[in-house]
PDB file of C-alpha atoms in Angstrom:
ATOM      1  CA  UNK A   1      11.029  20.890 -33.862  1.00  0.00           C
ATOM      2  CA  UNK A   2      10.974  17.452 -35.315  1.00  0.00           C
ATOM      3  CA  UNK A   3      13.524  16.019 -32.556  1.00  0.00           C
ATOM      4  CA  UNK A   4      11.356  17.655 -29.884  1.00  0.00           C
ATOM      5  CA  UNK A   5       8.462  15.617 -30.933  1.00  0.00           C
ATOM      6  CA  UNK A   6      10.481  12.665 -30.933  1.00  0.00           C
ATOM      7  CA  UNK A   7      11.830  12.991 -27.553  1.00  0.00           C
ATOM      8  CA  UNK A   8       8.560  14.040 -26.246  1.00  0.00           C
ATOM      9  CA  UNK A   9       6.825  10.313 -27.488  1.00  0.00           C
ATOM     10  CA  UNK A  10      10.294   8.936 -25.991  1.00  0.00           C
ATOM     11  CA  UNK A  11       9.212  10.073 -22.506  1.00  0.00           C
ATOM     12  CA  UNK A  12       5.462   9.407 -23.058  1.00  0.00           C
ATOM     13  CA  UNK A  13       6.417   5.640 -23.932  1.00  0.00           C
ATOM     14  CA  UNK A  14       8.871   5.602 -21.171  1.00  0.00           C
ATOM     15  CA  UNK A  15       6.383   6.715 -18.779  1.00  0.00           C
ATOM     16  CA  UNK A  16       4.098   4.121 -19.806  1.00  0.00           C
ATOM     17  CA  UNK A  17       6.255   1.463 -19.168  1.00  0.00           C
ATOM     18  CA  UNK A  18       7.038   2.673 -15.960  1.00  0.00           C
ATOM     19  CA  UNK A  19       3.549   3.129 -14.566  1.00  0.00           C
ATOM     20  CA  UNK A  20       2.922  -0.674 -15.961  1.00  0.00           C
ATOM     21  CA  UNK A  21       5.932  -1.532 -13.685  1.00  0.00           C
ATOM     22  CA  UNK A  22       4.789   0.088 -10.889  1.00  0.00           C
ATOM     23  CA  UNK A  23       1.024  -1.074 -11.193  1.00  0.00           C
ATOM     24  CA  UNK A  24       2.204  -4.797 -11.604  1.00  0.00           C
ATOM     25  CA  UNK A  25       5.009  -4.252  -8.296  1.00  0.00           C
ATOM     26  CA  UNK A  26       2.198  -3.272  -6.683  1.00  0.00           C
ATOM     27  CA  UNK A  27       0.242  -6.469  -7.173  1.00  0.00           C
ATOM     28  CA  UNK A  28       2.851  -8.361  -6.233  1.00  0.00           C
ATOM     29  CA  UNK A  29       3.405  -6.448  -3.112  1.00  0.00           C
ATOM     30  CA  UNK A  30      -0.134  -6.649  -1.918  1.00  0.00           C
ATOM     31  CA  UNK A  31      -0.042 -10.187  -2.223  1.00  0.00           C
ATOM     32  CA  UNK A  32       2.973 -11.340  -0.699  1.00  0.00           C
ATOM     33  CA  UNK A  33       4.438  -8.242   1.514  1.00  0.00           C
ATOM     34  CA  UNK A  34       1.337  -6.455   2.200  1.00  0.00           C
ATOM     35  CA  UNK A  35       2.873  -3.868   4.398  1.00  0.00           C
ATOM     36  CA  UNK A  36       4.785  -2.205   1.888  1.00  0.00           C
ATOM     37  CA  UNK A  37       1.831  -2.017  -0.416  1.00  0.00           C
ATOM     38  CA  UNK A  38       0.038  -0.334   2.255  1.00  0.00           C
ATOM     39  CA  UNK A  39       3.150   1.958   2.819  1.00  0.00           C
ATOM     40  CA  UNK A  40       3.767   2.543  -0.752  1.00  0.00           C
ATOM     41  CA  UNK A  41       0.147   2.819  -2.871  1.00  0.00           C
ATOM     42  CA  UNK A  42      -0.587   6.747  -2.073  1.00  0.00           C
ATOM     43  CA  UNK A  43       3.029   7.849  -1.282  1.00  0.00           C
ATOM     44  CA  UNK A  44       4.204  10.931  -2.091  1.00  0.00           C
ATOM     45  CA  UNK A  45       8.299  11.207  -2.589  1.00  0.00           C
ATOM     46  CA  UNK A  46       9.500  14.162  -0.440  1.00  0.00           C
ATOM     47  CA  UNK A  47      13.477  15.036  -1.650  1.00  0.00           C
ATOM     48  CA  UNK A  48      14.231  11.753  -4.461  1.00  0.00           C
ATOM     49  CA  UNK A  49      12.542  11.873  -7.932  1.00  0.00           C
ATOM     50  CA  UNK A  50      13.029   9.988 -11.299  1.00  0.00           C
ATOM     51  CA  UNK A  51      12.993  11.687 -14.228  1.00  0.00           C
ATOM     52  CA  UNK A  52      14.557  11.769 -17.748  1.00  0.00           C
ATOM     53  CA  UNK A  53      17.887  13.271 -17.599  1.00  0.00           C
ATOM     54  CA  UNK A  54      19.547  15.144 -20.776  1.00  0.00           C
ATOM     55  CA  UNK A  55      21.498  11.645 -22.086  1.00  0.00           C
ATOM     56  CA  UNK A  56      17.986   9.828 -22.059  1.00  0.00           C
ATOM     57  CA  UNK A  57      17.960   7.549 -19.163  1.00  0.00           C
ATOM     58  CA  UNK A  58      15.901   7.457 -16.301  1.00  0.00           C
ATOM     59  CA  UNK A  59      17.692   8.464 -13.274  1.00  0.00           C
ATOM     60  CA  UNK A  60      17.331   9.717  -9.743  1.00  0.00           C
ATOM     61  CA  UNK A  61      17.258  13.627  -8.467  1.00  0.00           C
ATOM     62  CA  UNK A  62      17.991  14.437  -5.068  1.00  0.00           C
ATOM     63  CA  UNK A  63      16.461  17.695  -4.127  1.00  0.00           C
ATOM     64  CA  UNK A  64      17.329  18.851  -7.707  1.00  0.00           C
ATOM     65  CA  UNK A  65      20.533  17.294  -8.271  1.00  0.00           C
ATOM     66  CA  UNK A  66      21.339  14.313 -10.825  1.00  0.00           C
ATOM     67  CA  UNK A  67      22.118  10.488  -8.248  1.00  0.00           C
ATOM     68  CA  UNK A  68      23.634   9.298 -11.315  1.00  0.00           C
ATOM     69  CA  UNK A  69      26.029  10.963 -13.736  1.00  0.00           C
ATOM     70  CA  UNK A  70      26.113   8.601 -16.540  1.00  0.00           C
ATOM     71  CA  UNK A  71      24.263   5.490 -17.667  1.00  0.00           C
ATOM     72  CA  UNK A  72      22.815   4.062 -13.930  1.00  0.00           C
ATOM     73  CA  UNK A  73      22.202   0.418 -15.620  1.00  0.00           C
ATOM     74  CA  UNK A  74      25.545   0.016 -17.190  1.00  0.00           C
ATOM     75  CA  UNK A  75      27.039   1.735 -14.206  1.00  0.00           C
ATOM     76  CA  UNK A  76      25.199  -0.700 -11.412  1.00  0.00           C
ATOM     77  CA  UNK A  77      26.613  -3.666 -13.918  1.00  0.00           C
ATOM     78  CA  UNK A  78      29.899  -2.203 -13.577  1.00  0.00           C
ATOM     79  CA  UNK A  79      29.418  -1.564  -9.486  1.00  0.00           C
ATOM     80  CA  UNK A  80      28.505  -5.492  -9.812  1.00  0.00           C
ATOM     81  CA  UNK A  81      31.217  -6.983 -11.486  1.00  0.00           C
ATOM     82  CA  UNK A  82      33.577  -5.501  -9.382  1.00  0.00           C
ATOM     83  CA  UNK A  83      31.987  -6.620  -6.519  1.00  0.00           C
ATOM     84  CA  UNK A  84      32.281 -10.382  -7.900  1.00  0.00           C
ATOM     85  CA  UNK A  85      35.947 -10.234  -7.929  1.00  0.00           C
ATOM     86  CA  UNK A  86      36.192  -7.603  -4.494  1.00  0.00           C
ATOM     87  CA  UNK A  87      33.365  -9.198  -2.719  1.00  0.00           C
ATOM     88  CA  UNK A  88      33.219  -7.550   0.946  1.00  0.00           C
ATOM     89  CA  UNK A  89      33.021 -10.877   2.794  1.00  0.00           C
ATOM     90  CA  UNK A  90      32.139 -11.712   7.067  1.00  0.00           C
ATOM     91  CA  UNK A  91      33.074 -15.100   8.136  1.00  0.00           C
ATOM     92  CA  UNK A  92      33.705 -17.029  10.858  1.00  0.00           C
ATOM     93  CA  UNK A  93      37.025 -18.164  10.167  1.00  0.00           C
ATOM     94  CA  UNK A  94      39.678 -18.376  12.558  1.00  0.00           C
ATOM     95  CA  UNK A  95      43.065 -17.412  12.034  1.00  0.00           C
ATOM     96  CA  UNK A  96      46.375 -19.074  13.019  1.00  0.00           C
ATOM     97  CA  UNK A  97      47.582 -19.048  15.992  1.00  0.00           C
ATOM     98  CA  UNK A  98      51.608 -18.189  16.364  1.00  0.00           C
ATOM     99  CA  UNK A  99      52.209 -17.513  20.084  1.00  0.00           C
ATOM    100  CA  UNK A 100      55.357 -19.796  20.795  1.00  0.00           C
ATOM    101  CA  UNK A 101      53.539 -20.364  24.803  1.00  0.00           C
ATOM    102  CA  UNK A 102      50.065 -20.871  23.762  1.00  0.00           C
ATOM    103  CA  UNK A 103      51.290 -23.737  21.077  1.00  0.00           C
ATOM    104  CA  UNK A 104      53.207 -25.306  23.775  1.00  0.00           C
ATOM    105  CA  UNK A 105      50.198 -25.353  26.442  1.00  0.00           C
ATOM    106  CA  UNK A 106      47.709 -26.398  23.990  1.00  0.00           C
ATOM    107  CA  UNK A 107      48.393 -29.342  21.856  1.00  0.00           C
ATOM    108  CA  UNK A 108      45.672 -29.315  19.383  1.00  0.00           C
ATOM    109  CA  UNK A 109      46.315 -25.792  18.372  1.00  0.00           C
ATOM    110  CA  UNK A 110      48.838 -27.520  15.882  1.00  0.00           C
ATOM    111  CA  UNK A 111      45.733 -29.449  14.318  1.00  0.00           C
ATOM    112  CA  UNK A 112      43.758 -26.516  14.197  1.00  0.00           C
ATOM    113  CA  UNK A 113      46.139 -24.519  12.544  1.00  0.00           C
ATOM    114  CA  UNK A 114      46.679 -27.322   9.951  1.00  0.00           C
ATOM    115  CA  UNK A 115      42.938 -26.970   9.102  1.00  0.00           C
ATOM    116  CA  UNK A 116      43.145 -23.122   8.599  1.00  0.00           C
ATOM    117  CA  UNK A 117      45.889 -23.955   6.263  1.00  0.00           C
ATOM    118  CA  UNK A 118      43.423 -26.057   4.326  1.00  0.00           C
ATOM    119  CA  UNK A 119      40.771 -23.472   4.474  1.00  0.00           C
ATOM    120  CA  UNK A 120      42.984 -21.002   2.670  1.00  0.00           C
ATOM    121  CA  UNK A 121      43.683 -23.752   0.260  1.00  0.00           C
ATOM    122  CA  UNK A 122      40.776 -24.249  -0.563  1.00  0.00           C
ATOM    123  CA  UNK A 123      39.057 -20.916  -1.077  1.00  0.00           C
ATOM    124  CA  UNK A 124      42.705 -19.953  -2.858  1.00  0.00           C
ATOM    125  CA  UNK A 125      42.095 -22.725  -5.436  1.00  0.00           C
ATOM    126  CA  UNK A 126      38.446 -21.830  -5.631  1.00  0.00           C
ATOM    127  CA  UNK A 127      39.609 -18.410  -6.837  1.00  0.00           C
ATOM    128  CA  UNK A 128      41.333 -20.480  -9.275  1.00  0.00           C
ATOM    129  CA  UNK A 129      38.398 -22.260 -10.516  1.00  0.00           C
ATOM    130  CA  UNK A 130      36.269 -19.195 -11.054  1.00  0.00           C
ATOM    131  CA  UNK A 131      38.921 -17.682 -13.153  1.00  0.00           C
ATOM    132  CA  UNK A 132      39.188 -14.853 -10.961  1.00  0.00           C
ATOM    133  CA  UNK A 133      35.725 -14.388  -9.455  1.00  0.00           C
ATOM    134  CA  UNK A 134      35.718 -14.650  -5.823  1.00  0.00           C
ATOM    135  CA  UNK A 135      31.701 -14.911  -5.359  1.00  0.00           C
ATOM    136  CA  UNK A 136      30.716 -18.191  -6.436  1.00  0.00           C
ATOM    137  CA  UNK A 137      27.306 -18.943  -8.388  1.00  0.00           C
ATOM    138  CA  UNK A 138      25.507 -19.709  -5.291  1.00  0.00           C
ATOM    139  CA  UNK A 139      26.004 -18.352  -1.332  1.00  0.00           C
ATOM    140  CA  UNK A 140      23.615 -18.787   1.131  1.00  0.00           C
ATOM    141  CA  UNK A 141      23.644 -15.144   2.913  1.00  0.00           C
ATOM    142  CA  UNK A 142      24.016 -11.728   1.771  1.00  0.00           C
ATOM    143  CA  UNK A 143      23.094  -8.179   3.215  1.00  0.00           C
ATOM    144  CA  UNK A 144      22.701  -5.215   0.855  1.00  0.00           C
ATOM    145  CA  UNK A 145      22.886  -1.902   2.172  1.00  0.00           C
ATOM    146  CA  UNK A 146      21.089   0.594   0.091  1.00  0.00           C
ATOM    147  CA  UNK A 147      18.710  -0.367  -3.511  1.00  0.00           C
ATOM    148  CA  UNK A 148      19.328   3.153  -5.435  1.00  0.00           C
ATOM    149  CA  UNK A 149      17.371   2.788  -8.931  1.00  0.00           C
ATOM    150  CA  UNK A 150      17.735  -0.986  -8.336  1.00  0.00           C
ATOM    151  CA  UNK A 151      19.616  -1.957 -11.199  1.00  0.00           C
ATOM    152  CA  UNK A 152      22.479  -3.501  -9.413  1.00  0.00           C
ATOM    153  CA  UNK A 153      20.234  -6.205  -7.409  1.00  0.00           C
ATOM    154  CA  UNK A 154      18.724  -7.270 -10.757  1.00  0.00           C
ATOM    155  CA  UNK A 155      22.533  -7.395 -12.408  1.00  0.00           C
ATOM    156  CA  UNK A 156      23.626  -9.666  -9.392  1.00  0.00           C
ATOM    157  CA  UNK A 157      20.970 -12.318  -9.072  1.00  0.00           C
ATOM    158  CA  UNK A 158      21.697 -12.618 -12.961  1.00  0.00           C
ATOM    159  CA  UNK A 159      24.951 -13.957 -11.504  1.00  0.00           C
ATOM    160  CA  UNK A 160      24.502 -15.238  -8.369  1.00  0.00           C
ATOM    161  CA  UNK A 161      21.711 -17.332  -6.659  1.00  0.00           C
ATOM    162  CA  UNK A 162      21.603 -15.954  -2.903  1.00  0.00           C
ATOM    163  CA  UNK A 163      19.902 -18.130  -0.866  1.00  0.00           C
ATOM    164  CA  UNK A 164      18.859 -16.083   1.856  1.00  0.00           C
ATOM    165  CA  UNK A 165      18.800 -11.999   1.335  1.00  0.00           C
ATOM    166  CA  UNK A 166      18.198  -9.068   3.276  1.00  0.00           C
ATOM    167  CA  UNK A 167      17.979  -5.695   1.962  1.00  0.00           C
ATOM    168  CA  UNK A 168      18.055  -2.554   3.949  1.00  0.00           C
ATOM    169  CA  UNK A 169      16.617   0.897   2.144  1.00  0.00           C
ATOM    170  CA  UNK A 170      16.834   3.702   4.610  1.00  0.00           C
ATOM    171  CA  UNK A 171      15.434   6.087   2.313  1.00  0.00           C
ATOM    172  CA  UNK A 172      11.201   5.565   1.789  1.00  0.00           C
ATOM    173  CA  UNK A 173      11.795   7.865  -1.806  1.00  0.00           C
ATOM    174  CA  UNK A 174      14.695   5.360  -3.024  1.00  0.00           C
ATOM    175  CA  UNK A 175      12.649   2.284  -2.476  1.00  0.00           C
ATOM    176  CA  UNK A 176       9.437   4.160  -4.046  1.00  0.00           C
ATOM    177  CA  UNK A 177      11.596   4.896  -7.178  1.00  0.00           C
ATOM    178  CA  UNK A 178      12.709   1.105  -7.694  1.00  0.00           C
ATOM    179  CA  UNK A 179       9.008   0.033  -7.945  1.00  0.00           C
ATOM    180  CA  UNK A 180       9.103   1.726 -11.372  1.00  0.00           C
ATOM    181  CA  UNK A 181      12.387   0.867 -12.294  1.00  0.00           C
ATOM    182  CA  UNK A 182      13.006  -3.250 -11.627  1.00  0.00           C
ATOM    183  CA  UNK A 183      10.930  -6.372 -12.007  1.00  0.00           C
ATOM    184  CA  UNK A 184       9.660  -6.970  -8.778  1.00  0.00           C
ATOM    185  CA  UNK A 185       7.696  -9.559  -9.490  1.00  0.00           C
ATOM    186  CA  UNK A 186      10.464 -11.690 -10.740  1.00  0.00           C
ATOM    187  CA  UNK A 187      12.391 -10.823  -7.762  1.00  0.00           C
ATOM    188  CA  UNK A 188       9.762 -11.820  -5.367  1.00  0.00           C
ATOM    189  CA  UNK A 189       8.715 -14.919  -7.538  1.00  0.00           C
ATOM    190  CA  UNK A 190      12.396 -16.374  -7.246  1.00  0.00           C
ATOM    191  CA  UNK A 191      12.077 -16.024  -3.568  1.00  0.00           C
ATOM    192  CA  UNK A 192       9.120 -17.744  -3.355  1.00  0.00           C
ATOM    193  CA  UNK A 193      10.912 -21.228  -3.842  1.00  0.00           C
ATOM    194  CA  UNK A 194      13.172 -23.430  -3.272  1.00  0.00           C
ATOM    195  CA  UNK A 195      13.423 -22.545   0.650  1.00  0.00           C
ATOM    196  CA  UNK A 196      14.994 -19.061  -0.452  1.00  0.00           C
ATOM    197  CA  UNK A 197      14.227 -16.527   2.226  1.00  0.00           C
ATOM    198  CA  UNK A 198      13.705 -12.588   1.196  1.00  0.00           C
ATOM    199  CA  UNK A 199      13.827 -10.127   3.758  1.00  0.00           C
ATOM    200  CA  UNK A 200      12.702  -6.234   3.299  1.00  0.00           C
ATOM    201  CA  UNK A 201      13.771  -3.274   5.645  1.00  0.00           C
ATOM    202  CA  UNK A 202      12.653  -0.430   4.234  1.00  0.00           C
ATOM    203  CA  UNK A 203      13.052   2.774   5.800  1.00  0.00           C
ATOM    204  CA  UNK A 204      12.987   1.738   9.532  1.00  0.00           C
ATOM    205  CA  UNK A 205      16.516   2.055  11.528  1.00  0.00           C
ATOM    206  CA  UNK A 206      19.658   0.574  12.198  1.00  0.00           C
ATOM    207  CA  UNK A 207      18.704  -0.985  15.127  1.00  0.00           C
ATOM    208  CA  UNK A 208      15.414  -2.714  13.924  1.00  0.00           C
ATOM    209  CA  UNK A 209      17.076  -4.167  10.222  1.00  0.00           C
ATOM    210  CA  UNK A 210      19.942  -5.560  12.267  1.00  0.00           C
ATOM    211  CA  UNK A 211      17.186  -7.035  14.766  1.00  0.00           C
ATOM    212  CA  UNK A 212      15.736  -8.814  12.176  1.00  0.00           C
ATOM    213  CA  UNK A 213      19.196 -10.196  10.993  1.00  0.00           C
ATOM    214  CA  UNK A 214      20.147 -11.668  14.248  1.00  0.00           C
ATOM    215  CA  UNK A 215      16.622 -13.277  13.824  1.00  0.00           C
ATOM    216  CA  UNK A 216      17.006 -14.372  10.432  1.00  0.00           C
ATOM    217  CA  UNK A 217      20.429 -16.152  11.788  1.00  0.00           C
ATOM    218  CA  UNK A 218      18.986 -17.686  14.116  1.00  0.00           C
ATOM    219  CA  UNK A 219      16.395 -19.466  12.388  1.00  0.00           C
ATOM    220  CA  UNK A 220      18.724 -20.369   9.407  1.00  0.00           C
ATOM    221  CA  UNK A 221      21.509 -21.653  11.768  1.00  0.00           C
ATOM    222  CA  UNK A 222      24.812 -20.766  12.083  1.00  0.00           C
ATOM    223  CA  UNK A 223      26.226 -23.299   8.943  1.00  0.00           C
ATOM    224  CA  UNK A 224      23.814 -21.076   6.364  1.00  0.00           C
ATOM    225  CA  UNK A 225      25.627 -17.889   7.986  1.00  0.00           C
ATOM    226  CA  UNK A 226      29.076 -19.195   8.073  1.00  0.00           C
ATOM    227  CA  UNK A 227      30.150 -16.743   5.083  1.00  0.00           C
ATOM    228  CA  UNK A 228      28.411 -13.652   5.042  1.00  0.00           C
ATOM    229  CA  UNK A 229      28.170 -11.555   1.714  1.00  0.00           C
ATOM    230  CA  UNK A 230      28.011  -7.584   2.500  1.00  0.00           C
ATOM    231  CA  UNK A 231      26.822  -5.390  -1.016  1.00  0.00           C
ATOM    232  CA  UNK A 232      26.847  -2.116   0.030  1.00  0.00           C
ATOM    233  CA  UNK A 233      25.695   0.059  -3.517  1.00  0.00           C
ATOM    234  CA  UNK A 234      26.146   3.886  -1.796  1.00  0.00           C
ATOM    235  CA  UNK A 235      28.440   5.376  -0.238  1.00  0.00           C
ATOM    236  CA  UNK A 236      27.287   7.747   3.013  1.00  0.00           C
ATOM    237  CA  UNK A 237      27.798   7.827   6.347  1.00  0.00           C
ATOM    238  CA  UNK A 238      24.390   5.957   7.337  1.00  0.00           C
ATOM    239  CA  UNK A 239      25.376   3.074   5.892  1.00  0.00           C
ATOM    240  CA  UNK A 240      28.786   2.916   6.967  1.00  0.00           C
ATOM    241  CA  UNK A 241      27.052   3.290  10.683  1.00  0.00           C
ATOM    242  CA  UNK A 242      24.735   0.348   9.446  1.00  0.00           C
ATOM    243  CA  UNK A 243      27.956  -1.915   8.444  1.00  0.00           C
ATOM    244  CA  UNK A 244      29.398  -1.073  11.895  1.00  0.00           C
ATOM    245  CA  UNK A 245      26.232  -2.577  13.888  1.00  0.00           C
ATOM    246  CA  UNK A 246      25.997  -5.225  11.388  1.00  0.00           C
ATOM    247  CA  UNK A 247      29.498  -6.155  11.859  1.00  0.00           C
ATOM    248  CA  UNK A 248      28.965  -5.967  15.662  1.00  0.00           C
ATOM    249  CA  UNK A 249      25.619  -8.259  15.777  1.00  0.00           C
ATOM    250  CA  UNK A 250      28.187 -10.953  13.492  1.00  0.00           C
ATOM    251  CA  UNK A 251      30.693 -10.830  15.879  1.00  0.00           C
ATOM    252  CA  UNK A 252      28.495 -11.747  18.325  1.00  0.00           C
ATOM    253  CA  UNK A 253      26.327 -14.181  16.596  1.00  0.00           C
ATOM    254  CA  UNK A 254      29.847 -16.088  15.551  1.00  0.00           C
ATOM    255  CA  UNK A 255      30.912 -15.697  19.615  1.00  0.00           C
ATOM    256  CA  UNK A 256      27.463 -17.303  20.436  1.00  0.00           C
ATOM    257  CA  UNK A 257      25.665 -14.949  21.871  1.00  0.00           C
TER     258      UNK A 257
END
């Protein structure tokens, strides 16, 4: 009886919080990225719902079934500080070159082939530096594939200041959910300065987020999208498809198309 009650002013209190998060998202929305306010005020989730699961914390249910089978915020910390010391990384780097005929025809391979040495070097002793992190404090470019509760994009910009970031949320009910989860405002504020660019695809396709990539590289230039961070939070075969194209349109930004 007495733990019922107790529980039951748990969830009322959570729920308050989370409607105050949502209302103040929304603000912050409407002013700066009025299209997803518009999209997101009256919207109704159709499979994805949070709710309270038996250990407490606020989680996600698809069609019935628990996203997240333990703590989501300590797991997305976890998901994050692997991803610091396995960052998935696109560059334009070269490699060496080793054909016997080709260093023979061309002279200055040998030079260029000295500099890739140094380039190794150098990000070998930068792993050095950050005591085993590969993802250093600030990078100009990443693309995250997928938001899920959110927790994981707050966890990273604790750590790391990305310049320029695009986020891609196929599904409309997992971006709906973060705008009662995370601070939004902060997130929005931070990207409001200091020449930082914040781009939003939310539910749209493949096709149209990497659009707006090639876009976004073109305007920051190809020395801001020299190193590429990739953050991809779930696993499923969308967003494997999405890392594909992506791949593909930095192949051919890098060949300069």
């Amino acid at each position: 009886g007495l733990r019922k009650k107790i529980l039951e002013v748990q969830e009322k209190i959570l729920g308050a919080e989370l409607d105050a998060r949502f209302s103040a998202n929304m603000m912050a929305f409407k002013k700066y990225y009025n299209t997803i306010y518009t999209e997101f005020v009256s919207y109704t989730p159709k499979t994805k719902r949070l709710f309270s699961d038996p250990l407490g914390f606020v989680n996600l249910s698809d069609e019935g079934v628990a996203v997240y089978t333990g703590d989501p915020k300590k797991d997305s910390r976890v998901q994050v500080e692997y991803y610091l010391q396995n960052p998935m990384v696109s560059n334009g780097c070269m490699g060496k070159v080793t054909d016997e005929q080709t260093l023979k025809r061309f002279a200055g391979i040998g030079l260029t082939n000295k500099l890739v040495d140094i380039g190794h070097k150098y990000n070998a002793e930068r792993t050095v530096v950050l005591g085993g992190r590969k993802v250093p404090e600030k990078i100009p470019f990443m693309m995250m594939l997928g938001l899920g509760l959110g927790y994981h994009l707050e966890s990273l910009l604790e750590e790391v200041d990305v310049r320029s970031l695009c986020i891609h949320e196929m599904d409309m009910d997992v971006f709906y959910a973060t705008l009662y989860t995370i601070d939004w405002v902060s997130i929005i504020e931070r990207y409001r300065v200091g020449g930082r660019v914040l781009l939003l695809e939310i539910g749209g396709t493949i096709s149209s987020y990497s659009n707006n990539v090639a876009k976004l590289f073109e305007s920051i230039g190809m020395f801001n999208a020299a190193k590429i961070y990739i953050y991809k939070h779930c696993d499923s075969n969308e967003y494997d498809k999405a890392l594909e194209k992506l791949n593909e349109i930095i192949r051919l930004f890098y060949a300069g198309w």
